[in-house]
PDB file of C-alpha atoms in Angstrom:
ATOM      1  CA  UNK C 113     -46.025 -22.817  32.757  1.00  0.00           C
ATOM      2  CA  UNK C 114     -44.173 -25.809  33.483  1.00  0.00           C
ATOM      3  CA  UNK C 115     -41.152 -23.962  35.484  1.00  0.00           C
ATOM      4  CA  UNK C 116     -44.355 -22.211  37.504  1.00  0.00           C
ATOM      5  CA  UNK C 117     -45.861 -25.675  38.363  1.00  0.00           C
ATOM      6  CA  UNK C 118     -42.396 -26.867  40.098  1.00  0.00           C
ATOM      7  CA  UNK C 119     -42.274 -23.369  41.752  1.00  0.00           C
ATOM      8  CA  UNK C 120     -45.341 -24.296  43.304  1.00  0.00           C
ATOM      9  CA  UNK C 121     -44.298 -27.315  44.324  1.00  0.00           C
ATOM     10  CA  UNK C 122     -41.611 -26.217  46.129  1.00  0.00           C
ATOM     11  CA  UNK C 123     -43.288 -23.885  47.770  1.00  0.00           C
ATOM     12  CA  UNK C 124     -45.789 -26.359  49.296  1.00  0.00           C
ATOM     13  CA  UNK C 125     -42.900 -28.952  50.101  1.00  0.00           C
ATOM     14  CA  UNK C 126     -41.029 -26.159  51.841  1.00  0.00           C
ATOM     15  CA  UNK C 127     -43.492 -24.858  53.916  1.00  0.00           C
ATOM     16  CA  UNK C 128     -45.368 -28.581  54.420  1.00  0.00           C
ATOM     17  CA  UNK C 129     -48.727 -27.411  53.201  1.00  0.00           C
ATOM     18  CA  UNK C 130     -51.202 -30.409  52.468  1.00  0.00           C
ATOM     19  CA  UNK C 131     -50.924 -32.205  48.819  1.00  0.00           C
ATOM     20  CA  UNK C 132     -53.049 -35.093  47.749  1.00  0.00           C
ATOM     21  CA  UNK C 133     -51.318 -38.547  49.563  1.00  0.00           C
ATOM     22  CA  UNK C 134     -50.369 -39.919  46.389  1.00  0.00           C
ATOM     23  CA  UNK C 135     -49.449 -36.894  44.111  1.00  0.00           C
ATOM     24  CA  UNK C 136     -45.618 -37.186  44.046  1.00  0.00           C
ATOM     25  CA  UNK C 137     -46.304 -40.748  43.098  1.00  0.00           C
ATOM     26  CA  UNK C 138     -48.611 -40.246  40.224  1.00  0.00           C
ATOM     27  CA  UNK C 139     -47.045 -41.157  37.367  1.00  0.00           C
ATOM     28  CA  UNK C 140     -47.343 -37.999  34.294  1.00  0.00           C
ATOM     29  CA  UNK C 141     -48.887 -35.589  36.643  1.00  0.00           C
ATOM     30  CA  UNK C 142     -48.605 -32.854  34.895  1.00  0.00           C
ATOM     31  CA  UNK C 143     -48.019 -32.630  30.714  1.00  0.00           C
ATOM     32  CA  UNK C 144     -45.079 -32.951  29.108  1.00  0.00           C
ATOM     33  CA  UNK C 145     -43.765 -29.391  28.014  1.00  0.00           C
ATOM     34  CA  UNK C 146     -43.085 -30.953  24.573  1.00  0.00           C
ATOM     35  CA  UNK C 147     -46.958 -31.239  24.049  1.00  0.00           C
ATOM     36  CA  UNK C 148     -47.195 -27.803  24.303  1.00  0.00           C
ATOM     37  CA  UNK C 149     -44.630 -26.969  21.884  1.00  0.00           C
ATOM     38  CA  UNK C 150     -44.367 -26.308  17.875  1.00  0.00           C
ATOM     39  CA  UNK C 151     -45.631 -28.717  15.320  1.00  0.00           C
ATOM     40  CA  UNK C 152     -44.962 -29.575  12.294  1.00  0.00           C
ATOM     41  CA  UNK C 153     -48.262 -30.542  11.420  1.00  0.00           C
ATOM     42  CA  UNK C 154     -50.841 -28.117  10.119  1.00  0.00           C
ATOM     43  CA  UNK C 155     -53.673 -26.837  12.522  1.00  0.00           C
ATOM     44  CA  UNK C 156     -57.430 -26.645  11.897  1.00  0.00           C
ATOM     45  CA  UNK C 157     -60.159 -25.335  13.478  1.00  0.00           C
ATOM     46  CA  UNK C 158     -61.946 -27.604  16.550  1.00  0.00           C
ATOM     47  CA  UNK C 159     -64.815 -26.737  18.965  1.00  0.00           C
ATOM     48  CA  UNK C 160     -63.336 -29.553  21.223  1.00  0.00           C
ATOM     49  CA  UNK C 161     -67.137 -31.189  20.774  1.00  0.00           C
ATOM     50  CA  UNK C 162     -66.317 -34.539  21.545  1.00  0.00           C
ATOM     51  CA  UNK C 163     -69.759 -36.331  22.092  1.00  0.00           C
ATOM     52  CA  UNK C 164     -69.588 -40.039  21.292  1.00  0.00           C
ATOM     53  CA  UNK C 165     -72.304 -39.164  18.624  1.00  0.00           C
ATOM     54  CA  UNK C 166     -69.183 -37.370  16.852  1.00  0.00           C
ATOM     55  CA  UNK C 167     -67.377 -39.915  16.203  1.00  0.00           C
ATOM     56  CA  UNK C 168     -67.462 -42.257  13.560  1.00  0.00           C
ATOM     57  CA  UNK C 169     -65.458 -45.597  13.674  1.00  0.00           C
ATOM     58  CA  UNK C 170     -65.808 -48.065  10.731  1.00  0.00           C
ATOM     59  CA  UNK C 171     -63.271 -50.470  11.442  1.00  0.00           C
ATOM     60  CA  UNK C 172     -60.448 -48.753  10.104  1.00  0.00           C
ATOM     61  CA  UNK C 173     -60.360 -45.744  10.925  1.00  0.00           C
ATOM     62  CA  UNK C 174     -62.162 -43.561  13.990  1.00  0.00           C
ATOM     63  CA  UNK C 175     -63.260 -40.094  12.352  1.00  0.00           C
ATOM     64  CA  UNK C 176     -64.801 -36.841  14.516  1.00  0.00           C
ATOM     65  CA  UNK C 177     -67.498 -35.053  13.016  1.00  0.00           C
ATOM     66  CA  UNK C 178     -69.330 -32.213  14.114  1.00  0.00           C
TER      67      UNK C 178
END
């Protein structure tokens, strides 16, 4: 994905299409391809739900519900 983004770019840089003014500027623009990679951690299940009634913060700790 991330080799197909700078593809793209150069693409648009070498035939001058339009980009956004400040889009080579913006810091992060795209993800880092390390987020997308393996983890270590285990994985649940999420419906990506994330209404402020879902979460729960009690001063310690910030919990989701759903």
């Amino acid at each position: 994905m991330f080799e197909i983004q700078a593809g793209y770019l150069r693409v648009v840089l070498e035939h001058g299409f339009r980009l956004p003014d400040d889009y080579l500027s913006t810091p992060g623009r795209g993800a880092h391809p390390g987020a997308l990679g393996p983890r270590t951690e285990p994985t649940v299940a999420c419906n990506n739900d994330l209404l402020a009634g879902n979460f729960i913060d009690d001063g310690d700790a910030v919990r989701i519900i759903d």
